[in-house]
Short mmCIF file of C-alpha atoms and ligand atoms in Angstrom, two decimals:
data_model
loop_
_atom_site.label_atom_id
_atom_site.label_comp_id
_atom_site.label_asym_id
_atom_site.label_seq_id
_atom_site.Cartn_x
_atom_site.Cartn_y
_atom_site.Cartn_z
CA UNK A 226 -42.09 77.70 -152.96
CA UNK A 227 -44.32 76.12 -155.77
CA UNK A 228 -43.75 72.09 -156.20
CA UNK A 229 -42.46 71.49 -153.04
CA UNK A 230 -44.58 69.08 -150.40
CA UNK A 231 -44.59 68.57 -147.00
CA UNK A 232 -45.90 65.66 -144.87
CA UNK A 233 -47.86 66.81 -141.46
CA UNK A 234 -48.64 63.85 -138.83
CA UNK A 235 -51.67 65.35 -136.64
CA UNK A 236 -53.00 67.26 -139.41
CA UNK A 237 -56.78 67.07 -139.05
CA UNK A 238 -56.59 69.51 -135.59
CA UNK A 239 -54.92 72.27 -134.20
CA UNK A 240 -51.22 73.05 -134.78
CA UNK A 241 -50.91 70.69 -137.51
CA UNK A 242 -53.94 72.10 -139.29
CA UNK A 243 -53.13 75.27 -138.90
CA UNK A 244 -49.34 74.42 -140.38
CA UNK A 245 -51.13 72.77 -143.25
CA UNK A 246 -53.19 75.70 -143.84
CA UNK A 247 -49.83 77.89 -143.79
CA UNK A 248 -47.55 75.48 -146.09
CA UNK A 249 -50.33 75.53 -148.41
CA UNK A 250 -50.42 79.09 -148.54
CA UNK A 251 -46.64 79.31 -149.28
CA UNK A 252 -47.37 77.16 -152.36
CA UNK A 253 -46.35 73.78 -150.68
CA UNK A 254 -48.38 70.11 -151.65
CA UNK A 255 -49.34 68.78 -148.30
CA UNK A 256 -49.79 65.16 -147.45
CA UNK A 257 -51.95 65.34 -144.09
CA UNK A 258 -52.30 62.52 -141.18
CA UNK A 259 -54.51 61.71 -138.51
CA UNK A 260 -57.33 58.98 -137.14
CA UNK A 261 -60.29 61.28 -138.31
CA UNK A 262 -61.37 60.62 -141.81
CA UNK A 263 -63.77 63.51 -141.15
CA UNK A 264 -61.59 66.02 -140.26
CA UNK A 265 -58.95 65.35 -142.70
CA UNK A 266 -61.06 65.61 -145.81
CA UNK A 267 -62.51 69.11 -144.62
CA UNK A 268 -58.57 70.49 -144.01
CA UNK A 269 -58.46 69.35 -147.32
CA UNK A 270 -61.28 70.95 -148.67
CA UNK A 271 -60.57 73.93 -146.69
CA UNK A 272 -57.09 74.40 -148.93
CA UNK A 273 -58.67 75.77 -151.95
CA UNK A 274 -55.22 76.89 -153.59
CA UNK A 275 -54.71 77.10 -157.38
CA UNK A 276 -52.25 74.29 -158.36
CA UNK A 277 -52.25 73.25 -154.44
CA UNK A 278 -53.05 69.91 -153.94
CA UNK A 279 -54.05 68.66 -150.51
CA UNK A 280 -54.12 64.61 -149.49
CA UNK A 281 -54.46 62.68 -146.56
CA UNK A 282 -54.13 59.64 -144.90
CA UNK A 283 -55.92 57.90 -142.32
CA UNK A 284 -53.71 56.20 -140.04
CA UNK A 285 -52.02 55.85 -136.42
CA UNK A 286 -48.50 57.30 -136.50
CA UNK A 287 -47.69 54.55 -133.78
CA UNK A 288 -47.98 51.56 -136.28
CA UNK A 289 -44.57 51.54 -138.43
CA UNK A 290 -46.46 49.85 -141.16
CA UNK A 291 -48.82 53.43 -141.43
CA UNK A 292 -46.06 55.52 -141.73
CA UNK A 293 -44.39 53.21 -144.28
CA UNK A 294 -47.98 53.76 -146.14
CA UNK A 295 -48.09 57.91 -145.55
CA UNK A 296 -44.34 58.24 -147.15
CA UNK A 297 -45.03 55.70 -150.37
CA UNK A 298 -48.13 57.95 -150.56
CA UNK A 299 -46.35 61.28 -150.68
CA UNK A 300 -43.96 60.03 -153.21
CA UNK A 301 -46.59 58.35 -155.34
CA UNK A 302 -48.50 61.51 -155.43
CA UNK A 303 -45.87 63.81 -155.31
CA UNK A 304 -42.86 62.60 -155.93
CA UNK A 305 -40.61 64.31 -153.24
CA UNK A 306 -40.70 65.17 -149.24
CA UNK A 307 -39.40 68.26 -148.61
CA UNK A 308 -40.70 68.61 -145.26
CA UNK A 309 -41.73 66.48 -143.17
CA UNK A 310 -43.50 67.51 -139.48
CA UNK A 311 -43.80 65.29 -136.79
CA UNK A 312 -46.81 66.53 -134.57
CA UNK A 313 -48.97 64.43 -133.68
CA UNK A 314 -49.24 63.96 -130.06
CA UNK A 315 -51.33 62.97 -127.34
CA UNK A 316 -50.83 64.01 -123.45
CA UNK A 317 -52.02 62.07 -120.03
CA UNK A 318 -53.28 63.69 -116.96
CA UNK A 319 -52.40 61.85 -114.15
CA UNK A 320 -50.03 61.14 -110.96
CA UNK A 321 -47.64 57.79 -112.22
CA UNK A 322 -48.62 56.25 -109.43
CA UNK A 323 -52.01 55.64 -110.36
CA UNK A 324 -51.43 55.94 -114.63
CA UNK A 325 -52.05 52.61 -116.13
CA UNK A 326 -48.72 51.55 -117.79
CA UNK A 327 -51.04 50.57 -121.20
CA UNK A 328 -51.72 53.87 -121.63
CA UNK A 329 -48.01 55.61 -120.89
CA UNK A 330 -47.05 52.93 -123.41
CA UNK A 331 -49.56 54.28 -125.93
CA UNK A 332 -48.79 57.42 -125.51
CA UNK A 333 -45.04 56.87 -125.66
CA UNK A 334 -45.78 54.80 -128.68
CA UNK A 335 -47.67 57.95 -130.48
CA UNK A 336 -45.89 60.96 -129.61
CA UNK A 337 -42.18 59.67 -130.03
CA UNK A 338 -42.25 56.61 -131.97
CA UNK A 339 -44.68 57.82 -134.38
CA UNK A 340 -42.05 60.57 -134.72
CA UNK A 341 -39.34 58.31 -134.99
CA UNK A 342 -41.17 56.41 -137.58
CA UNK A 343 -42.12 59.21 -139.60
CA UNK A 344 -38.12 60.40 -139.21
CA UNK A 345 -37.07 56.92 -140.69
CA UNK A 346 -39.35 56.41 -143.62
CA UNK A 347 -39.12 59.40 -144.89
CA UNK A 348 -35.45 60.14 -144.53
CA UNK A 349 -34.19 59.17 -147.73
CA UNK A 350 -36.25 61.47 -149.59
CA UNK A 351 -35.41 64.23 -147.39
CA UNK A 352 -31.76 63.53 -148.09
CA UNK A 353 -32.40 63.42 -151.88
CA UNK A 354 -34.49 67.09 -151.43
CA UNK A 355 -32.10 68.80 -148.37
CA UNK A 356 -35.46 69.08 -146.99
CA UNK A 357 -36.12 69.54 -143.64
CA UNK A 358 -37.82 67.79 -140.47
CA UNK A 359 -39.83 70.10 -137.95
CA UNK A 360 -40.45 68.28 -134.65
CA UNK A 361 -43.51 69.86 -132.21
CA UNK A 362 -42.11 69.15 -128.87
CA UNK A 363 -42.94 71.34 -125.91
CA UNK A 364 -41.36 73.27 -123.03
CA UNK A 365 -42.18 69.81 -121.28
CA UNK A 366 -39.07 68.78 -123.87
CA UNK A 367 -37.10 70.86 -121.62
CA UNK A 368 -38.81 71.33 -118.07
CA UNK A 369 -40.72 68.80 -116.14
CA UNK A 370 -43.92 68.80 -114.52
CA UNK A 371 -45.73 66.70 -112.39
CA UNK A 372 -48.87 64.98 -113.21
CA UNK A 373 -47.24 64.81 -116.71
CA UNK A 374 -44.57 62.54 -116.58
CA UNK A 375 -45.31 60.16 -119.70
CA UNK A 376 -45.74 63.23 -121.84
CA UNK A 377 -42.49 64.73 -120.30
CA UNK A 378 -40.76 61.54 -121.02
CA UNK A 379 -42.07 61.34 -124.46
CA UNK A 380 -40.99 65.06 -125.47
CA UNK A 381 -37.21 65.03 -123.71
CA UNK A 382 -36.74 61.82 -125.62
CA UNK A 383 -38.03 63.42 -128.94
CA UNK A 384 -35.72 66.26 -128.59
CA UNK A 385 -32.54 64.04 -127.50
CA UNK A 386 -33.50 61.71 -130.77
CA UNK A 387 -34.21 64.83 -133.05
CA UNK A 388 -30.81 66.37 -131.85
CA UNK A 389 -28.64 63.57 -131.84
CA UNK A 390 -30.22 62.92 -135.62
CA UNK A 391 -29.40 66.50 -136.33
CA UNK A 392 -25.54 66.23 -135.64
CA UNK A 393 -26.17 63.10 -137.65
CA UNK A 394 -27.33 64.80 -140.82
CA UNK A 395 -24.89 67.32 -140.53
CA UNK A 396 -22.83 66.29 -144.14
CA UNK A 397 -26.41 65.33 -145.59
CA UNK A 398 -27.95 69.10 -145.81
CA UNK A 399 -30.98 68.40 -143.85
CA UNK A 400 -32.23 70.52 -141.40
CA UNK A 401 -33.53 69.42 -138.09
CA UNK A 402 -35.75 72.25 -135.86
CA UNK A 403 -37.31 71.02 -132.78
CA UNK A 404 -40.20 73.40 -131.81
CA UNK A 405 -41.08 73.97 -128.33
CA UNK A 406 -44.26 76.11 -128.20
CA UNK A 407 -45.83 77.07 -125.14
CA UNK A 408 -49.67 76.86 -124.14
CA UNK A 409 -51.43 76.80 -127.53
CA UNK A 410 -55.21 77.20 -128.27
CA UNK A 411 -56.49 73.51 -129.75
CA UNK A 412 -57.96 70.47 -128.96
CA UNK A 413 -55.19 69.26 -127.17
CA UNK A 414 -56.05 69.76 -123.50
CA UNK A 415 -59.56 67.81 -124.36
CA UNK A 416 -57.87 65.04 -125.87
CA UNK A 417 -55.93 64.62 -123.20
CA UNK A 418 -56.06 61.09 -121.84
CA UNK A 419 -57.06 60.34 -117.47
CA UNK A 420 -55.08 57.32 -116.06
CA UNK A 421 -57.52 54.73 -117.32
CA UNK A 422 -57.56 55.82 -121.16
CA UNK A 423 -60.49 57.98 -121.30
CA UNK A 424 -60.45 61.10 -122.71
CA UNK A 425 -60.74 64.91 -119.68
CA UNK A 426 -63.31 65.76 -122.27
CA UNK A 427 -62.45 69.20 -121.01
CA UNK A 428 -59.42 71.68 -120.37
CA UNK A 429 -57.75 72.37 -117.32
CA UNK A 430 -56.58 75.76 -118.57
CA UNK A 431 -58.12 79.18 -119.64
CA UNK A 432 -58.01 78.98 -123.28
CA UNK A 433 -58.22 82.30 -123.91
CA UNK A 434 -55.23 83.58 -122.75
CA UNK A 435 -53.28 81.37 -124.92
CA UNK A 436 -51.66 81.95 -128.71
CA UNK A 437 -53.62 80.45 -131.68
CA UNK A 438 -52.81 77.57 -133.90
CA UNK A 439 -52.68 79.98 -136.31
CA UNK A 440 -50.29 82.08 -134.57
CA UNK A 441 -47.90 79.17 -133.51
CA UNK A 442 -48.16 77.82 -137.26
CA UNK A 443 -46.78 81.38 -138.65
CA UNK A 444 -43.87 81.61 -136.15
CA UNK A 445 -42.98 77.71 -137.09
CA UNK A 446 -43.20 78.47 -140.25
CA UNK A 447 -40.70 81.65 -139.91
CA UNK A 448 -38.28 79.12 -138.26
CA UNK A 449 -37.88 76.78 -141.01
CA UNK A 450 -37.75 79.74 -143.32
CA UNK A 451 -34.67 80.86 -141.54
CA UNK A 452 -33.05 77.05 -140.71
CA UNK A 453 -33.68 77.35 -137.14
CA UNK A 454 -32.36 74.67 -134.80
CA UNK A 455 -34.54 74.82 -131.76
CA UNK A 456 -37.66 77.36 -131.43
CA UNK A 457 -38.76 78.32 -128.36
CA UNK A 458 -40.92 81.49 -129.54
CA UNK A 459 -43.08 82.85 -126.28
CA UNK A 460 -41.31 84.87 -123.53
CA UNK A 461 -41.92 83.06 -120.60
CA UNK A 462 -40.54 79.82 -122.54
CA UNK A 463 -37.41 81.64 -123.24
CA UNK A 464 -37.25 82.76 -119.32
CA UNK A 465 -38.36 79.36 -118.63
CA UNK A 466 -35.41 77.99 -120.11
CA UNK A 467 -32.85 79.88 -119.02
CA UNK A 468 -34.18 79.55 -115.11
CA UNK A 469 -34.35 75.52 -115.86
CA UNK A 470 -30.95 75.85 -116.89
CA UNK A 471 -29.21 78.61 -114.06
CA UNK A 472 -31.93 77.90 -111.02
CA UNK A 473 -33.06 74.72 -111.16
CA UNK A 474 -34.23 74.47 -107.88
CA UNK A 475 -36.77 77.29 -108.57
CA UNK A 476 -37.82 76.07 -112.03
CA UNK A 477 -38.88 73.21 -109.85
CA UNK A 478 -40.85 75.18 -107.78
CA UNK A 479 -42.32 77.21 -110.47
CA UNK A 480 -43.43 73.84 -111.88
CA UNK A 481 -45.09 72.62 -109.15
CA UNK A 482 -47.14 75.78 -108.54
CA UNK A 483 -48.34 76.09 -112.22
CA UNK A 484 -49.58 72.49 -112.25
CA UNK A 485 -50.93 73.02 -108.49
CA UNK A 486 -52.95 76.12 -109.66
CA UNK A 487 -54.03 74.44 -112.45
CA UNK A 488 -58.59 73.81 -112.78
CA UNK A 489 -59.10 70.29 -110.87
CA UNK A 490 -55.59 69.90 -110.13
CA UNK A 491 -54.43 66.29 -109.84
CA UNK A 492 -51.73 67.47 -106.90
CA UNK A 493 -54.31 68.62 -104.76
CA UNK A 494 -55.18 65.23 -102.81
CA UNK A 495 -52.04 63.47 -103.44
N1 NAP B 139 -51.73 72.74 -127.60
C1 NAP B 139 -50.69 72.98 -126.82
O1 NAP B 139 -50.80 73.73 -125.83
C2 NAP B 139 -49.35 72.38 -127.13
C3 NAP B 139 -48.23 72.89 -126.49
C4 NAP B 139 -46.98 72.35 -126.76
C5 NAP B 139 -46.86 71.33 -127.67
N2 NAP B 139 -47.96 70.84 -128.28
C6 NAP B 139 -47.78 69.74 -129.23
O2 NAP B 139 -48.36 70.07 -130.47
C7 NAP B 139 -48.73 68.89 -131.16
C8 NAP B 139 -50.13 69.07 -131.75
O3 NAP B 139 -51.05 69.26 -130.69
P1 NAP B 139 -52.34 70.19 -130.83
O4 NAP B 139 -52.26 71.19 -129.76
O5 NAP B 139 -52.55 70.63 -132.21
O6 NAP B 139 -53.46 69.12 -130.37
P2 NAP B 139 -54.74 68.51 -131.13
O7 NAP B 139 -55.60 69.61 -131.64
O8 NAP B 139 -55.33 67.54 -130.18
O9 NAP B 139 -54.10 67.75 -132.39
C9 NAP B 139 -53.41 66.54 -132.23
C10 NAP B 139 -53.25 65.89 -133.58
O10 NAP B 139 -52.56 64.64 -133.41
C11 NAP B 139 -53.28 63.62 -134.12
N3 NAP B 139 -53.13 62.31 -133.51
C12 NAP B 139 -53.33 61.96 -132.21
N4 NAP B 139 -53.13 60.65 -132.05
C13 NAP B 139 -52.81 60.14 -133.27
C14 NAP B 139 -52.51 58.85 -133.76
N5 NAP B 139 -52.47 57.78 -132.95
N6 NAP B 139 -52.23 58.71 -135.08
C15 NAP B 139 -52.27 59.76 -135.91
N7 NAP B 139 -52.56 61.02 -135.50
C16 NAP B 139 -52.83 61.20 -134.20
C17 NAP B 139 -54.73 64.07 -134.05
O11 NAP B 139 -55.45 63.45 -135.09
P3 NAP B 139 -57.01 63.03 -134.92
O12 NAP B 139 -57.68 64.18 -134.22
O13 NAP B 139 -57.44 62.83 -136.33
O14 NAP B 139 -56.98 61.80 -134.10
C18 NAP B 139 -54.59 65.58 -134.25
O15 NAP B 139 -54.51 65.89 -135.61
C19 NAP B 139 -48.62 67.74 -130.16
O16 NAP B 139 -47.45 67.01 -130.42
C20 NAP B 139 -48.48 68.45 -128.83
O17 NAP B 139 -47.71 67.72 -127.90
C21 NAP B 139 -49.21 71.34 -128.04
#
């Protein structure tokens, strides 16, 4: 897939670096986003690909005007999108009762508007290339959980958007795959924002039992190879879903448990 190039939002960490790592390896150009200068020049660095080039931007996918600057960037380099992956995302740990709304907004602002953004710019070029747009949602696209709910909110609007877009682009050749990955090894959980802003600092799960970044990046990658429209690619996501959809009373339950058992949970005193 020599010459081609695809745009990654939330590429200096995690799911998005380990996608760039994998594009790269297929032969793609990446353009890479993110807020760390740091870690985006040693993703970079890390690509070291004959006739690969790596770039990146430093921006925040929530401000239209930085997205407007990663997509003139890919085309000045490159010339062409022909994928573009809207990941970067942020998640809040906290009851709504006591979230501040600031920081739901923010992180409403950064997971689905910076998606939307990225979607809008870069549209055009994706219709010129019949490229495609992978979205990172979440089974929290699909099922709800408590102590979650601007996250929630922010992923079951980025798959209505991203599927409504879809049926849009039908007659325009571009393909749309929301990705719903289950618990994923990264920096994610420790990123993850309490109800004033600041950041756990720690995770609330057992890391080890979950899949890679590196693992999640190949089986993303194996979707868009084969035009998927919606990846869900663990097990218990796919049982998941289908009790969400058949028993919904007992994917309820189910949800409340795992976030009840969950290190320090947030249900436990409320
Ligand atoms: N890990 C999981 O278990 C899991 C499960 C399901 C879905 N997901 C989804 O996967 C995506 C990637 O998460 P991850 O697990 O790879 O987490 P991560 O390691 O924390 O990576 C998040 C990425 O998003 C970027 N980002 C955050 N805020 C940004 C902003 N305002 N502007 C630009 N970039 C920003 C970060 O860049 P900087 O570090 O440079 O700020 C980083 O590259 C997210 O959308 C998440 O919802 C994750």
């Amino acid at each position: 897939m020599r010459n081609k190039v695809a745009v990654i939002t939330g590429g200096s960490s995690g799911i998005g670096e380990a996608l760039a790592y994998k594009f790269a390896q297929e032969g793609f150009n990446i353009l890479i986003g993110g807020t760390n200068q740091e870690r985006l020049k040693k993703v970079c660095s890390n690509i070291k690909i004959s006739d690969v080039k790596c770039s990146f931007i430093c921006h925040d996918v929530s401000n239209k005007k930085d997205i407007d600057r990663m997509i003139k960037k890919a085309i000045d380099e490159f010339g062409q999108i022909d994928v573009l992956v809207c990941n970067a995302g942020i998640s809040i740990r906290s009851v709504f009762e006591y979230v501040e709304l600031s920081i739901f907004e923010k992180l409403f602002n950064i997971n689905f508007f910076g998606s939307v953004y990225s979607a809008k710019y870069a549209l055009p070029h994706l219709i010129k290339s019949h490229g495609s747009i992978i979205a990172i949602s979440s089974l929290n696209g699909f099922i709800a959980t408590p102590t979650r709910s601007a996250y929630v909110a922010s992923k079951h609007a980025m798959q209505g958007f991203f599927d409504s877009l879809r049926l849009e682009l039908k007659n325009k050749g571009v393909h749309v795959m929301v990705v719903s990955p289950g618990y994923v090894k990264s920096n994610f959980r420790i990123n993850t924002l309490k109800n004033d802003g600041s950041k756990e600092g720690k995770t609330s799960r057992d890391n080890k039992k979950m899949m890679t970044s590196e693992q999640c990046a190949l089986k993303i990658f194996d979707g868009y190879k084969n035009k998927k429209r919606n990846l869900i690619f663990t097990f218990r996501g796919k049982l998941a879903y289908l009790i969400k959809n058949w028993f919904p009373k007992f994917s309820d339950t189910l949800a409340y448990k795992e976030i009840l058992n969950e290190q320090e949970s947030l249900l436990k005193n409320y």
